[in-house]
mmCIF file of C-alpha atoms in Angstrom:
data_model
loop_
_atom_site.group_PDB
_atom_site.id
_atom_site.type_symbol
_atom_site.label_atom_id
_atom_site.label_comp_id
_atom_site.label_asym_id
_atom_site.label_seq_id
_atom_site.Cartn_x
_atom_site.Cartn_y
_atom_site.Cartn_z
ATOM 1 C CA UNK A 1 -63.114 27.846 64.964
ATOM 2 C CA UNK A 2 -61.638 29.969 68.029
ATOM 3 C CA UNK A 3 -58.435 32.003 67.949
ATOM 4 C CA UNK A 4 -55.656 31.716 69.399
ATOM 5 C CA UNK A 5 -53.938 34.583 70.684
ATOM 6 C CA UNK A 6 -49.803 33.683 71.678
ATOM 7 C CA UNK A 7 -50.385 34.903 74.981
ATOM 8 C CA UNK A 8 -53.085 31.696 74.993
ATOM 9 C CA UNK A 9 -50.392 29.904 73.432
ATOM 10 C CA UNK A 10 -47.642 31.321 75.958
ATOM 11 C CA UNK A 11 -45.926 32.819 73.104
ATOM 12 C CA UNK A 12 -43.754 35.633 74.421
ATOM 13 C CA UNK A 13 -43.777 38.527 72.239
ATOM 14 C CA UNK A 14 -41.041 39.514 73.498
ATOM 15 C CA UNK A 15 -37.790 37.271 73.544
ATOM 16 C CA UNK A 16 -36.104 38.317 76.599
ATOM 17 C CA UNK A 17 -32.901 35.607 76.093
ATOM 18 C CA UNK A 18 -32.125 38.152 72.495
ATOM 19 C CA UNK A 19 -33.518 41.876 74.199
ATOM 20 C CA UNK A 20 -30.810 40.311 77.186
ATOM 21 C CA UNK A 21 -27.608 39.383 74.655
ATOM 22 C CA UNK A 22 -27.977 42.501 72.096
ATOM 23 C CA UNK A 23 -27.419 44.626 75.281
ATOM 24 C CA UNK A 24 -23.602 43.496 75.293
ATOM 25 C CA UNK A 25 -21.647 44.567 72.349
ATOM 26 C CA UNK A 26 -20.829 40.788 71.628
ATOM 27 C CA UNK A 27 -24.568 40.280 71.168
ATOM 28 C CA UNK A 28 -24.874 43.081 68.995
ATOM 29 C CA UNK A 29 -21.583 42.345 66.824
ATOM 30 C CA UNK A 30 -23.519 38.745 66.499
ATOM 31 C CA UNK A 31 -26.393 39.977 65.365
ATOM 32 C CA UNK A 32 -25.092 42.689 62.746
ATOM 33 C CA UNK A 33 -22.965 39.862 61.462
ATOM 34 C CA UNK A 34 -25.788 37.088 61.101
ATOM 35 C CA UNK A 35 -28.061 39.943 59.799
ATOM 36 C CA UNK A 36 -25.199 41.479 57.226
ATOM 37 C CA UNK A 37 -25.256 37.299 55.899
ATOM 38 C CA UNK A 38 -28.349 36.905 55.505
ATOM 39 C CA UNK A 39 -29.017 39.963 53.437
ATOM 40 C CA UNK A 40 -26.245 39.919 51.123
ATOM 41 C CA UNK A 41 -27.158 36.320 50.669
ATOM 42 C CA UNK A 42 -30.911 37.624 49.711
ATOM 43 C CA UNK A 43 -32.720 35.923 52.279
ATOM 44 C CA UNK A 44 -35.802 38.105 52.706
ATOM 45 C CA UNK A 45 -37.370 34.984 54.626
ATOM 46 C CA UNK A 46 -34.840 34.249 57.045
ATOM 47 C CA UNK A 47 -34.632 37.941 58.082
ATOM 48 C CA UNK A 48 -38.535 38.209 57.667
ATOM 49 C CA UNK A 49 -38.135 35.625 60.755
ATOM 50 C CA UNK A 50 -35.206 36.441 62.033
ATOM 51 C CA UNK A 51 -35.547 40.104 62.509
ATOM 52 C CA UNK A 52 -38.782 40.371 64.631
ATOM 53 C CA UNK A 53 -37.937 37.223 66.569
ATOM 54 C CA UNK A 54 -34.861 38.647 67.778
ATOM 55 C CA UNK A 55 -36.238 41.887 68.595
ATOM 56 C CA UNK A 56 -34.527 43.805 65.828
ATOM 57 C CA UNK A 57 -37.038 45.199 64.014
ATOM 58 C CA UNK A 58 -37.063 48.120 66.464
ATOM 59 C CA UNK A 59 -33.565 47.694 66.857
ATOM 60 C CA UNK A 60 -32.120 48.095 63.191
ATOM 61 C CA UNK A 61 -30.337 51.399 63.860
ATOM 62 C CA UNK A 62 -27.755 49.579 66.704
ATOM 63 C CA UNK A 63 -26.619 47.096 64.042
ATOM 64 C CA UNK A 64 -23.385 48.147 62.623
ATOM 65 C CA UNK A 65 -22.526 48.557 58.960
ATOM 66 C CA UNK A 66 -20.321 46.075 57.286
ATOM 67 C CA UNK A 67 -17.495 48.046 57.413
ATOM 68 C CA UNK A 68 -17.702 48.549 61.201
ATOM 69 C CA UNK A 69 -18.298 44.750 61.031
ATOM 70 C CA UNK A 70 -14.742 43.880 59.041
ATOM 71 C CA UNK A 71 -12.955 46.599 61.003
ATOM 72 C CA UNK A 72 -13.994 44.656 64.098
ATOM 73 C CA UNK A 73 -13.572 41.184 63.135
ATOM 74 C CA UNK A 74 -9.797 42.422 61.686
ATOM 75 C CA UNK A 75 -11.282 41.481 57.842
ATOM 76 C CA UNK A 76 -10.386 43.172 54.754
ATOM 77 C CA UNK A 77 -13.256 43.792 52.381
ATOM 78 C CA UNK A 78 -12.549 41.692 48.423
ATOM 79 C CA UNK A 79 -12.404 43.369 45.907
ATOM 80 C CA UNK A 80 -16.604 43.008 45.205
ATOM 81 C CA UNK A 81 -17.052 44.523 48.122
ATOM 82 C CA UNK A 82 -18.538 40.730 49.586
#
């Protein structure tokens, strides 16, 4: 059997839509919120798909920490830190 490369299957290695959205503050907020949600639930397999498909593997430093997310969304942390 012959191995088929990503290029031959027309699967781009860079998700341009994700890159465009993540350039905006709202896009970064949404990605940060989703990443925090998946992380807090221990959904490591989902994160292993979400991060590369959204091009976050190289830009994890751009994600907002939970305290910033709460402030931006006008929420307060509960006593458990969730």
